[in-house]
Structure formats: C-alpha cells, structure tokens
mmCIF file of C-alpha atoms (C1' of nucleotides) and ligand atoms in Angstrom:
data_model
loop_
_atom_site.group_PDB
_atom_site.id
_atom_site.type_symbol
_atom_site.label_atom_id
_atom_site.label_comp_id
_atom_site.label_asym_id
_atom_site.label_seq_id
_atom_site.Cartn_x
_atom_site.Cartn_y
_atom_site.Cartn_z
ATOM 1 C CA UNK A 1481 -0.252 -0.064 -0.155
ATOM 2 C CA UNK A 1482 3.411 2.956 0.761
ATOM 3 C CA UNK A 1483 4.276 1.516 -2.104
ATOM 4 C CA UNK A 1484 1.266 2.117 -4.085
ATOM 5 C CA UNK A 1485 0.889 5.620 -2.645
ATOM 6 C CA UNK A 1486 4.352 7.127 -3.643
ATOM 7 C CA UNK A 1487 3.756 4.852 -7.407
ATOM 8 C CA UNK A 1488 0.682 7.271 -7.826
ATOM 9 C CA UNK A 1489 1.759 10.250 -6.473
ATOM 10 C CA UNK A 1490 5.080 9.802 -8.448
ATOM 11 C CA UNK A 1491 3.550 9.353 -11.583
ATOM 12 C CA UNK A 1492 1.294 12.471 -11.508
ATOM 13 C CA UNK A 1493 4.365 14.283 -10.875
ATOM 14 C CA UNK A 1494 3.509 15.298 -7.195
ATOM 15 C CA UNK A 1495 5.688 15.760 -4.563
ATOM 16 C CA UNK A 1496 5.418 13.397 -1.348
ATOM 17 C CA UNK A 1497 3.657 14.611 1.128
ATOM 18 C CA UNK A 1498 2.710 13.547 5.310
ATOM 19 C CA UNK A 1499 -0.904 15.042 3.992
ATOM 20 C CA UNK A 1500 -1.451 13.895 -0.023
ATOM 21 C CA UNK A 1501 -0.646 10.348 1.409
ATOM 22 C CA UNK A 1502 -2.805 10.000 4.388
ATOM 23 C CA UNK A 1503 -5.262 11.197 1.867
ATOM 24 C CA UNK A 1504 -4.805 8.488 -0.596
ATOM 25 C CA UNK A 1505 -4.065 5.844 1.450
ATOM 26 C CA UNK A 1506 -7.956 6.961 2.679
ATOM 27 C CA UNK A 1507 -9.256 6.627 -0.727
ATOM 28 C CA UNK A 1508 -7.329 3.574 -0.466
ATOM 29 C CA UNK A 1509 -8.561 1.950 2.061
ATOM 30 C CA UNK A 1510 -13.106 2.876 2.006
ATOM 31 C CA UNK A 1511 -14.699 0.666 -0.311
ATOM 32 C CA UNK A 1512 -17.711 4.535 -1.232
ATOM 33 C CA UNK A 1513 -16.429 7.410 -1.497
ATOM 34 C CA UNK A 1514 -15.804 10.122 0.617
ATOM 35 C CA UNK A 1515 -16.587 13.830 1.602
ATOM 36 C CA UNK A 1516 -14.490 16.542 1.932
ATOM 37 C CA UNK A 1517 -16.332 16.864 5.585
ATOM 38 C CA UNK A 1518 -15.422 12.104 6.660
ATOM 39 C CA UNK A 1519 -11.986 13.907 4.617
ATOM 40 C CA UNK A 1520 -11.136 16.118 7.686
ATOM 41 C CA UNK A 1521 -13.059 13.845 10.210
ATOM 42 C CA UNK A 1522 -10.462 11.322 9.870
ATOM 43 C CA UNK A 1523 -7.586 12.527 9.506
ATOM 44 C CA UNK A 1524 -8.126 14.230 12.385
ATOM 45 C CA UNK A 1525 -6.129 17.930 14.085
ATOM 46 C CA UNK A 1526 -3.522 15.846 11.753
ATOM 47 C CA UNK A 1527 -3.621 18.831 8.869
ATOM 48 C CA UNK A 1528 -5.323 21.796 8.258
ATOM 49 C CA UNK A 1529 -8.781 22.245 6.374
ATOM 50 C CA UNK A 1530 -6.772 24.642 3.907
ATOM 51 C CA UNK A 1531 -4.435 21.403 2.883
ATOM 52 C CA UNK A 1532 -7.355 19.301 2.691
ATOM 53 C CA UNK A 1533 -9.032 20.936 0.250
ATOM 54 C CA UNK A 1534 -6.588 21.788 -1.589
ATOM 55 C CA UNK A 1535 -4.804 18.691 -1.798
ATOM 56 C CA UNK A 1536 -8.553 17.825 -3.155
ATOM 57 C CA UNK A 1537 -8.402 19.717 -5.476
ATOM 58 C CA UNK A 1538 -4.787 18.462 -6.145
ATOM 59 C CA UNK A 1539 -5.588 15.114 -6.934
ATOM 60 C CA UNK A 1540 -8.896 15.983 -9.297
ATOM 61 C CA UNK A 1541 -7.545 18.090 -11.747
ATOM 62 C CA UNK A 1542 -4.416 15.148 -12.512
ATOM 63 C CA UNK A 1543 -6.745 12.543 -12.300
ATOM 64 C CA UNK A 1544 -6.146 10.486 -9.362
ATOM 65 C CA UNK A 1545 -9.459 11.289 -8.464
ATOM 66 C CA UNK A 1546 -13.436 12.481 -9.587
ATOM 67 C CA UNK A 1547 -15.837 13.709 -7.822
ATOM 68 C CA UNK A 1548 -19.685 12.351 -7.872
ATOM 69 C CA UNK A 1549 -22.548 14.028 -8.610
ATOM 70 C CA UNK A 1550 -25.696 14.581 -5.371
ATOM 71 C CA UNK A 1551 -28.623 16.509 -5.367
ATOM 72 C CA UNK A 1552 -27.943 17.789 -1.405
ATOM 73 C CA UNK A 1553 -24.617 20.974 -1.506
ATOM 74 C CA UNK A 1554 -22.165 18.536 -1.146
ATOM 75 C CA UNK A 1555 -19.549 16.774 -3.788
ATOM 76 C CA UNK A 1556 -18.387 13.421 -2.802
ATOM 77 C CA UNK A 1557 -14.725 12.171 -5.171
ATOM 78 C CA UNK A 1558 -14.119 8.544 -5.412
ATOM 79 C CA UNK A 1559 -10.385 6.750 -6.925
ATOM 80 C CA UNK A 1560 -10.005 7.008 -10.491
ATOM 81 C CA UNK A 1561 -9.163 4.327 -12.561
ATOM 82 C CA UNK A 1562 -5.668 3.838 -12.922
ATOM 83 C CA UNK A 1563 -6.233 4.901 -17.018
ATOM 84 C CA UNK A 1564 -7.141 8.459 -15.940
ATOM 85 C CA UNK A 1565 -5.145 11.556 -17.132
ATOM 86 C CA UNK A 1566 -4.851 15.132 -16.145
ATOM 87 C CA UNK A 1567 -7.468 15.354 -19.477
ATOM 88 C CA UNK A 1568 -9.125 12.456 -20.374
ATOM 89 C CA UNK A 1569 -10.724 10.941 -17.287
ATOM 90 C CA UNK A 1570 -12.619 7.232 -18.003
ATOM 91 C CA UNK A 1571 -14.639 6.859 -15.075
ATOM 92 C CA UNK A 1572 -17.815 7.348 -16.912
ATOM 93 C CA UNK A 1573 -19.606 3.983 -14.715
ATOM 94 C CA UNK A 1574 -22.290 4.780 -12.890
ATOM 95 C CA UNK A 1575 -23.026 6.219 -8.948
ATOM 96 C CA UNK A 1576 -25.290 4.122 -6.605
ATOM 97 C CA UNK A 1577 -25.539 5.992 -3.369
ATOM 98 C CA UNK A 1578 -27.373 4.380 -0.833
ATOM 99 C CA UNK A 1579 -30.410 6.375 0.487
ATOM 100 C CA UNK A 1580 -30.010 4.811 4.344
ATOM 101 C CA UNK A 1581 -26.641 3.894 5.119
ATOM 102 C CA UNK A 1582 -25.755 7.402 2.864
ATOM 103 C CA UNK A 1583 -22.538 5.127 1.032
ATOM 104 C CA UNK A 1584 -21.555 5.874 -2.146
ATOM 105 C CA UNK A 1585 -20.419 3.311 -4.096
ATOM 106 C CA UNK A 1586 -18.612 2.926 -7.753
ATOM 107 C CA UNK A 1587 -20.436 0.512 -10.296
ATOM 108 C CA UNK A 1588 -17.143 0.256 -11.858
ATOM 109 C CA UNK A 1589 -18.795 -1.747 -14.806
ATOM 110 C CA UNK A 1590 -21.388 -0.026 -15.422
ATOM 111 C CA UNK A 1591 -21.063 1.669 -18.381
ATOM 112 C CA UNK A 1592 -23.264 4.786 -18.355
ATOM 113 C CA UNK A 1593 -25.528 4.812 -21.207
ATOM 114 C CA UNK A 1594 -25.156 7.095 -24.253
ATOM 115 C CA UNK A 1595 -28.677 8.002 -24.699
ATOM 116 C CA UNK A 1596 -29.689 10.053 -28.049
ATOM 117 C CA UNK A 1597 -30.320 13.659 -27.079
ATOM 118 C CA UNK A 1598 -33.037 15.476 -29.324
ATOM 119 C CA UNK A 1599 -32.122 19.183 -30.573
ATOM 120 C CA UNK A 1600 -28.936 21.263 -31.301
ATOM 121 C CA UNK A 1601 -27.402 19.568 -27.741
ATOM 122 C CA UNK A 1602 -24.004 18.956 -28.002
ATOM 123 C CA UNK A 1603 -22.999 16.572 -25.063
ATOM 124 C CA UNK A 1604 -19.419 15.855 -24.160
ATOM 125 C CA UNK A 1605 -20.212 13.756 -21.082
ATOM 126 C CA UNK A 1606 -22.679 11.414 -19.586
ATOM 127 C CA UNK A 1607 -23.130 10.767 -15.360
ATOM 128 C CA UNK A 1608 -25.680 9.046 -14.176
ATOM 129 C CA UNK A 1609 -26.253 8.636 -10.168
ATOM 130 C CA UNK A 1610 -28.748 5.849 -9.227
ATOM 131 C CA UNK A 1611 -30.394 6.149 -5.455
ATOM 132 C CA UNK A 1612 -31.888 3.253 -3.910
ATOM 133 C CA UNK A 1613 -30.807 0.979 -1.169
ATOM 134 C CA UNK A 1614 -27.497 -1.304 -0.712
ATOM 135 C CA UNK A 1615 -26.861 -4.830 -0.563
ATOM 136 C CA UNK A 1616 -26.469 -4.315 2.982
ATOM 137 C CA UNK A 1617 -29.449 -1.690 3.467
ATOM 138 C CA UNK A 1618 -31.957 -2.910 1.758
ATOM 139 C CA UNK B 29 -49.473 33.886 -15.234
ATOM 140 C CA UNK B 30 -50.826 35.794 -12.745
ATOM 141 C CA UNK B 31 -53.242 33.153 -13.042
ATOM 142 C CA UNK B 32 -51.306 30.047 -13.569
ATOM 143 C CA UNK B 33 -49.347 31.209 -9.626
ATOM 144 C CA UNK B 34 -51.498 31.235 -8.121
ATOM 145 C CA UNK B 35 -53.110 28.536 -9.439
ATOM 146 C CA UNK B 36 -49.467 26.102 -8.461
ATOM 147 C CA UNK B 37 -50.246 27.291 -5.227
ATOM 148 C CA UNK B 38 -53.650 26.792 -4.016
ATOM 149 C CA UNK B 39 -53.354 23.427 -5.087
ATOM 150 C CA UNK B 40 -50.733 22.246 -3.165
ATOM 151 C CA UNK B 41 -52.300 24.816 0.139
ATOM 152 C CA UNK B 42 -50.429 26.681 0.197
ATOM 153 C CA UNK B 43 -50.833 30.983 0.868
ATOM 154 C CA UNK B 44 -50.196 32.645 -1.272
ATOM 155 C CA UNK B 45 -47.600 34.973 -0.659
ATOM 156 C CA UNK B 46 -45.343 37.981 -2.705
ATOM 157 C CA UNK B 47 -41.198 35.561 -1.901
ATOM 158 C CA UNK B 48 -43.703 32.904 -3.085
ATOM 159 C CA UNK B 49 -45.588 34.326 -5.840
ATOM 160 C CA UNK B 50 -42.185 36.431 -7.190
ATOM 161 C CA UNK B 51 -39.870 33.651 -6.758
ATOM 162 C CA UNK B 52 -42.279 30.735 -8.690
ATOM 163 C CA UNK B 53 -42.519 33.988 -11.901
ATOM 164 C CA UNK B 54 -38.494 33.513 -11.816
ATOM 165 C CA UNK B 55 -39.403 29.869 -12.446
ATOM 166 C CA UNK B 56 -41.985 29.935 -14.763
ATOM 167 C CA UNK B 57 -40.040 32.457 -16.931
ATOM 168 C CA UNK B 58 -36.854 30.878 -17.298
ATOM 169 C CA UNK B 59 -36.412 27.992 -19.536
ATOM 170 C CA UNK B 60 -33.488 26.961 -18.172
ATOM 171 C CA UNK B 61 -32.581 25.435 -13.844
ATOM 172 C CA UNK B 62 -32.100 28.189 -10.441
ATOM 173 C CA UNK B 63 -29.522 27.924 -8.029
ATOM 174 C CA UNK B 64 -30.545 29.136 -4.794
ATOM 175 C CA UNK B 65 -27.609 31.801 -5.512
ATOM 176 C CA UNK B 66 -29.738 33.259 -8.907
ATOM 177 C CA UNK B 67 -32.784 34.093 -7.342
ATOM 178 C CA UNK B 68 -31.184 35.357 -3.829
ATOM 179 C CA UNK B 69 -29.880 37.787 -7.244
ATOM 180 C CA UNK B 70 -32.170 38.057 -9.267
ATOM 181 C CA UNK B 71 -35.019 39.292 -6.165
ATOM 182 C CA UNK B 72 -32.263 42.079 -5.070
ATOM 183 C CA UNK B 73 -33.267 43.535 -1.938
ATOM 184 C CA UNK B 74 -37.103 42.421 -2.218
ATOM 185 C CA UNK B 75 -36.862 38.859 0.650
ATOM 186 C CA UNK B 76 -34.941 37.753 3.710
ATOM 187 C CA UNK B 77 -31.967 35.295 1.685
ATOM 188 C CA UNK B 78 -33.937 32.956 5.362
ATOM 189 C CA UNK B 79 -37.348 33.396 3.477
ATOM 190 C CA UNK B 80 -35.854 31.834 -0.308
ATOM 191 C CA UNK B 81 -34.094 28.934 1.452
ATOM 192 C CA UNK B 82 -37.469 28.199 3.293
ATOM 193 C CA UNK B 83 -39.424 28.889 -0.037
ATOM 194 C CA UNK B 84 -37.269 26.559 -1.895
ATOM 195 C CA UNK B 85 -38.084 23.793 0.013
ATOM 196 C CA UNK B 86 -41.563 24.494 0.636
ATOM 197 C CA UNK B 87 -41.475 23.722 -2.718
ATOM 198 C CA UNK B 88 -39.097 21.307 -2.698
ATOM 199 C CA UNK B 89 -42.019 19.350 -0.802
ATOM 200 C CA UNK B 90 -44.862 20.206 -2.335
ATOM 201 C CA UNK B 91 -43.716 18.376 -5.530
ATOM 202 C CA UNK B 92 -44.127 22.324 -7.065
ATOM 203 C CA UNK B 93 -40.575 21.796 -7.696
ATOM 204 C CA UNK B 94 -37.479 18.872 -8.550
ATOM 205 C CA UNK B 95 -33.463 19.111 -7.370
ATOM 206 C CA UNK B 96 -30.786 18.137 -10.068
ATOM 207 C CA UNK B 97 -27.510 17.180 -8.668
ATOM 208 C CA UNK B 98 -24.180 18.840 -10.167
ATOM 209 C CA UNK B 99 -20.829 18.064 -9.649
ATOM 210 C CA UNK B 100 -19.994 21.335 -7.658
ATOM 211 C CA UNK B 101 -21.333 22.069 -4.801
ATOM 212 C CA UNK B 102 -23.938 23.567 -5.744
ATOM 213 C CA UNK B 103 -28.228 22.305 -6.242
ATOM 214 C CA UNK B 104 -30.064 23.140 -8.793
ATOM 215 C CA UNK B 105 -34.064 23.609 -9.374
ATOM 216 C CA UNK B 106 -35.999 23.458 -11.825
ATOM 217 C CA UNK B 107 -40.267 23.450 -11.880
ATOM 218 C CA UNK B 108 -41.859 19.517 -12.057
ATOM 219 C CA UNK B 109 -44.540 18.717 -14.211
ATOM 220 C CA UNK B 110 -47.663 18.777 -13.479
ATOM 221 C CA UNK B 111 -48.981 15.875 -12.014
ATOM 222 C CA UNK B 112 -45.911 15.266 -9.645
ATOM 223 C CA UNK B 113 -46.855 15.319 -6.013
ATOM 224 C CA UNK B 114 -46.131 15.573 -2.351
ATOM 225 C CA UNK B 115 -45.133 11.973 -2.331
ATOM 226 C CA UNK B 116 -44.626 11.143 -6.214
ATOM 227 C CA UNK B 117 -42.043 12.754 -8.492
ATOM 228 C CA UNK B 118 -42.525 11.759 -12.156
ATOM 229 C CA UNK B 119 -38.890 14.684 -13.251
ATOM 230 C CA UNK B 120 -37.570 11.397 -14.432
ATOM 231 C CA UNK B 121 -36.733 12.817 -17.319
ATOM 232 C CA UNK B 122 -32.399 14.221 -18.205
ATOM 233 C CA UNK B 123 -30.851 16.974 -17.136
ATOM 234 C CA UNK B 124 -27.835 19.019 -19.813
ATOM 235 C CA UNK B 125 -26.648 21.497 -17.836
ATOM 236 C CA UNK B 126 -23.875 23.336 -21.007
ATOM 237 C CA UNK B 127 -19.926 23.680 -19.765
ATOM 238 C CA UNK B 128 -20.268 27.299 -22.098
ATOM 239 C CA UNK B 129 -22.902 29.259 -20.271
ATOM 240 C CA UNK B 130 -23.733 27.060 -17.460
ATOM 241 C CA UNK B 131 -27.453 26.877 -18.152
ATOM 242 C CA UNK B 132 -29.424 24.278 -17.448
ATOM 243 C CA UNK B 133 -32.254 22.700 -19.224
ATOM 244 C CA UNK B 134 -35.207 19.521 -18.200
ATOM 245 C CA UNK B 135 -34.829 16.993 -21.847
ATOM 246 C CA UNK B 136 -38.785 16.655 -20.627
ATOM 247 C CA UNK B 137 -38.992 13.800 -23.501
ATOM 248 C CA UNK B 138 -36.042 12.359 -22.730
ATOM 249 C CA UNK B 139 -36.524 10.089 -20.036
ATOM 250 C CA UNK B 140 -33.541 7.504 -18.364
ATOM 251 C CA UNK B 141 -32.866 4.472 -18.455
ATOM 252 C CA UNK B 142 -33.371 2.410 -15.924
ATOM 253 C CA UNK B 143 -30.192 0.324 -16.013
ATOM 254 C CA UNK B 144 -29.360 -3.311 -14.901
ATOM 255 C CA UNK B 145 -27.645 -3.488 -12.240
ATOM 256 C CA UNK B 146 -25.873 -6.453 -10.270
ATOM 257 C CA UNK B 147 -25.018 -6.656 -6.651
ATOM 258 C CA UNK B 148 -27.112 -6.954 -4.145
ATOM 259 C CA UNK B 149 -28.769 -3.143 -4.256
ATOM 260 C CA UNK B 150 -31.714 -1.860 -4.668
ATOM 261 C CA UNK B 151 -32.076 0.824 -7.382
ATOM 262 C CA UNK B 152 -35.139 2.482 -6.631
ATOM 263 C CA UNK B 153 -34.998 6.159 -8.494
ATOM 264 C CA UNK B 154 -32.715 7.037 -12.038
ATOM 265 C CA UNK B 155 -30.601 10.743 -12.443
ATOM 266 C CA UNK B 156 -29.408 11.377 -15.402
ATOM 267 C CA UNK B 157 -27.021 14.372 -15.964
ATOM 268 C CA UNK B 158 -25.030 15.414 -18.937
ATOM 269 C CA UNK B 159 -22.809 18.067 -19.556
ATOM 270 C CA UNK B 160 -22.341 19.507 -22.425
ATOM 271 C CA UNK B 161 -22.564 22.305 -24.561
ATOM 272 C CA UNK B 162 -26.157 23.928 -25.708
ATOM 273 C CA UNK B 163 -28.068 24.792 -29.257
ATOM 274 C CA UNK B 164 -26.320 28.913 -28.347
ATOM 275 C CA UNK B 165 -23.185 27.410 -27.200
ATOM 276 C CA UNK B 166 -21.432 25.842 -29.763
ATOM 277 C "C1'" DG C 870 24.967 14.542 4.156
ATOM 278 C "C1'" DA C 871 24.592 19.609 3.477
ATOM 279 C "C1'" DC C 872 22.947 23.712 -0.126
ATOM 280 C "C1'" DT C 873 18.879 25.482 -2.531
ATOM 281 C "C1'" DG C 874 14.811 26.533 -5.479
ATOM 282 C "C1'" DA C 875 10.673 24.839 -5.821
ATOM 283 C "C1'" DC C 876 7.196 24.300 -4.271
ATOM 284 C "C1'" DA C 877 3.303 22.583 -0.105
ATOM 285 C "C1'" DT C 878 1.417 23.245 4.016
ATOM 286 C "C1'" DG C 879 -1.083 26.352 8.748
ATOM 287 C "C1'" DC C 880 -2.448 30.031 10.521
ATOM 288 C "C1'" DA C 881 -5.572 34.073 10.597
ATOM 289 C "C1'" DA C 882 -8.378 36.581 8.444
ATOM 290 C "C1'" DC C 883 -12.320 36.952 5.719
ATOM 291 C "C1'" DT C 884 -15.963 35.668 2.698
ATOM 292 C "C1'" DT C 885 -19.838 32.987 1.251
ATOM 293 C "C1'" DT C 886 -23.593 30.175 2.777
ATOM 294 C "C1'" DG C 887 -26.834 27.639 6.053
ATOM 295 C "C1'" DT C 888 -29.684 27.508 10.381
ATOM 296 C "C1'" DT C 889 -32.547 28.712 14.554
ATOM 297 C "C1'" DG C 890 -35.552 31.406 17.498
ATOM 298 C "C1'" DC C 891 -38.711 35.021 18.472
ATOM 299 C "C1'" DA C 892 -40.983 38.495 17.375
ATOM 300 C "C1'" DA C 893 -43.820 41.099 13.877
ATOM 301 C "C1'" DA C 894 -46.725 41.305 9.436
ATOM 302 C "C1'" DA C 895 -49.305 39.270 6.366
ATOM 303 C "C1'" DA C 896 -52.115 35.404 4.843
ATOM 304 C "C1'" DG C 897 -56.588 33.372 5.111
ATOM 305 C "C1'" DT C 898 -61.357 32.056 7.639
ATOM 306 C "C1'" DT C 899 -65.864 32.878 10.086
ATOM 307 C "C1'" DA D 105 -63.548 43.938 11.433
ATOM 308 C "C1'" DA D 106 -61.721 40.018 14.587
ATOM 309 C "C1'" DC D 107 -59.177 36.452 14.742
ATOM 310 C "C1'" DT D 108 -55.843 32.098 14.181
ATOM 311 C "C1'" DT D 109 -52.614 30.212 11.365
ATOM 312 C "C1'" DT D 110 -49.036 30.702 8.881
ATOM 313 C "C1'" DT D 111 -45.150 33.406 7.240
ATOM 314 C "C1'" DT D 112 -41.313 36.572 6.883
ATOM 315 C "C1'" DG D 113 -37.479 39.578 9.156
ATOM 316 C "C1'" DC D 114 -34.288 40.105 11.096
ATOM 317 C "C1'" DA D 115 -30.362 38.994 14.114
ATOM 318 C "C1'" DA D 116 -26.784 35.811 15.722
ATOM 319 C "C1'" DC D 117 -25.184 32.257 15.500
ATOM 320 C "C1'" DA D 118 -22.809 27.889 12.400
ATOM 321 C "C1'" DA D 119 -20.429 26.033 8.885
ATOM 322 C "C1'" DA D 120 -18.122 25.509 4.722
ATOM 323 C "C1'" DG D 121 -14.770 28.016 1.762
ATOM 324 C "C1'" DT D 122 -11.223 31.025 0.260
ATOM 325 C "C1'" DT D 123 -6.874 33.809 -0.484
ATOM 326 C "C1'" DG D 124 -2.338 35.990 1.192
ATOM 327 C "C1'" DC D 125 1.372 35.303 3.224
ATOM 328 C "C1'" DA D 126 5.172 33.160 6.169
ATOM 329 C "C1'" DT D 127 7.609 29.148 7.178
ATOM 330 C "C1'" DG D 128 8.975 23.920 6.356
ATOM 331 C "C1'" DT D 129 9.115 20.699 3.578
ATOM 332 C "C1'" DC D 130 11.018 17.984 -0.460
ATOM 333 C "C1'" DA D 131 13.512 17.178 -4.506
ATOM 334 C "C1'" DG D 132 17.119 16.986 -6.824
ATOM 335 C "C1'" DT D 133 22.433 19.294 -7.334
ATOM 336 C "C1'" DC D 134 26.404 19.308 -5.805
HETATM 337 MN MN1 MN E 767 -16.106 6.540 -9.685
HETATM 338 MN MN1 MN E 768 -35.821 18.718 -14.538
HETATM 339 ZN ZN1 ZN E 769 -26.867 1.214 2.527
HETATM 340 ZN ZN1 ZN E 770 -24.583 26.941 -23.331
#
DNA sequence: GACTGACATGCAACTTTGTTGCAAAAAGTT
DNA sequence: AACTTTTTGCAACAAAGTTGCATGTCAGTC
C-alpha cells in the first residue's frame, strides 16, 4: 500500500508529502466515495482544513480522483481507475448512493449509456446516479 | 401568468404570498434551472435570504420544483410537471448542463433509462446529467 | 549529507452559505 | 373587523470555502 501510494503520486509528478499520502490512503482503504467532511474528520487534527481542500483540488486536476454529483449540496470524491489522466477521464461508470446508510459506491462495471439527445445539443459527458438501498441495507 | 401562479400555490394548499409568487414567477419565466444564488440575485433586496431558503424548501416538499444533482457543491432547482405531487415525482428526465454558459435545461422528453445493476442493490431512483454545449454555445 | 530553489503547508483573516429562535407582519377564516 | 394560523425579517450563529503570506518540507544537485 505504501508503495502503491508513492507510485500514484510520482506518476502524477506530485511531491510525496504527509497529507497527500494520508488522504490517498483513505481513498484506497475506503470502498466508497468520500466527502470533504469525511476526510477532515478522519485525518483529525493532523492536517489543516485548507490543506485538505488544496489536496483534493490537486488530485482532481491530476485525474487521481473524480467527483460524483449529488442533489444535496455536497460533493463526493472517489479514486479514478489507473488509466485516467489530467485531460481525459475514463470514469464513465454509474454511481450508487444508498438512501439508508448514505454510502456511495462506484459501479465500475456499469457503463453510463450514451443516450440520444434531440435538439442542437452537443453532449460531451454523461453521468448517472442511482439511489436506493445497498446490499447491506436492503 | 398571474393566474397560473395563484393556481399552482392554491393547488398545493399554500397561502399566496409575495415571495412565493415572485419566486414561482422566476421559475416560470426561466427556461432553465435556477440555483439558490440566482434567485437571491434576481429578487434583489426584495426578500430576505432566509425566506428564499424556506420558500425553496417548501416548493421542494410540495413537489412544485425538483432538484438537479451537480458536481460542484451547488443544487439546482427546476419546475416540476403538473402531475408531480408531494409523494410522487414524475421528473425522471435527463438534465443537460452547458459547460460554456452554465445553463441547465430539463430535457422533459428524454427519459432516464432504467439500467440493470448487478449485485445486491435495490435501485429506487435513476438520475442522469449530461454536460456539453447547448444549442446557443456550440 | 549539506545546499538550494520550488513547492506545500499552516495560520489568520475573511467571505459566502446555510441554520435557528423569536417577534412582527401578513394571509386566510369566520 | 376580529381572530387564528402561517409566513416573514431580523439577529445571531454555525458551517463551509477562499486568499495572502510567512514558514516548513521536498526533490534534485553538489
Ligand atoms: Mn466513480
Ligand atoms: Mn428537470
Ligand atoms: Zn446502505
Ligand atoms: Zn450554453
């Protein structure tokens, strides 16, 4: 794991620092998505709030994590697959949010269907969020 | 329009007040979705910020508007169709967000496909957001 | 291993966004 | 018009996010 973290950071030309290692570790350990608040709680007093904001911003720009849309004024983040890069993301998978436990899961195997859109629109990215009950909660 | 606004409010057993009329008018006039901030700006000094929050909350509960998920810590709201009620919404349509002008449009004719989800999940609601360029911006 | 420029972090101060309790005002009812 | 219920504005607060800057840490070089 330690090695994996280093590898991810170096591959993205980021210097290996305490906060980046810790936050990346949180993503690797968690099987769901994380909100800014989650990370702040889990890192405790270890890092400044501002550092968490800036680290997530950096990860997002580098394509290490991707954001997941929600309807409740929060943004969730999850690890991208290996082949995501700064410009081009490949995280066109469906996300599942459990209405009971709140856990958000990347359904990496479920691809978002590219539907037809009438009118003059030029679609570039498709996102799909499914809410319901997860396996543990149903 | 005045009559239409009154009708919507009365149908939902809401007393007809200045702020509700004005905010409903904004939704009826706009062809896209509105964020809380948009409404605050457009109503100007006319109403307190708290009133806007509470009005949107009320409209949401009554099924007059629905929320649209976004990836940027904001929530967008748009008018529901006539047949949405407190318990049961029928706004299972795709939403389009323009990357250039930022406008968000309800594609009322495009239904969200109900995809198959593996594993023990129990899906209840499907949402789909497409980003790209709108007809004016492309 | 020490030196050094580039970059990351913490702190403080600030802005913006959202929440709550309560008294005053407005809306609906008779 | 009088009364009851609901809505609103205000104030005070809490939470979330931003910015500038001094200090600390990192990665590469000697
Ligand atoms: Mn994902
Ligand atoms: Mn809509
Ligand atoms: Zn669950
Ligand atoms: Zn546009």
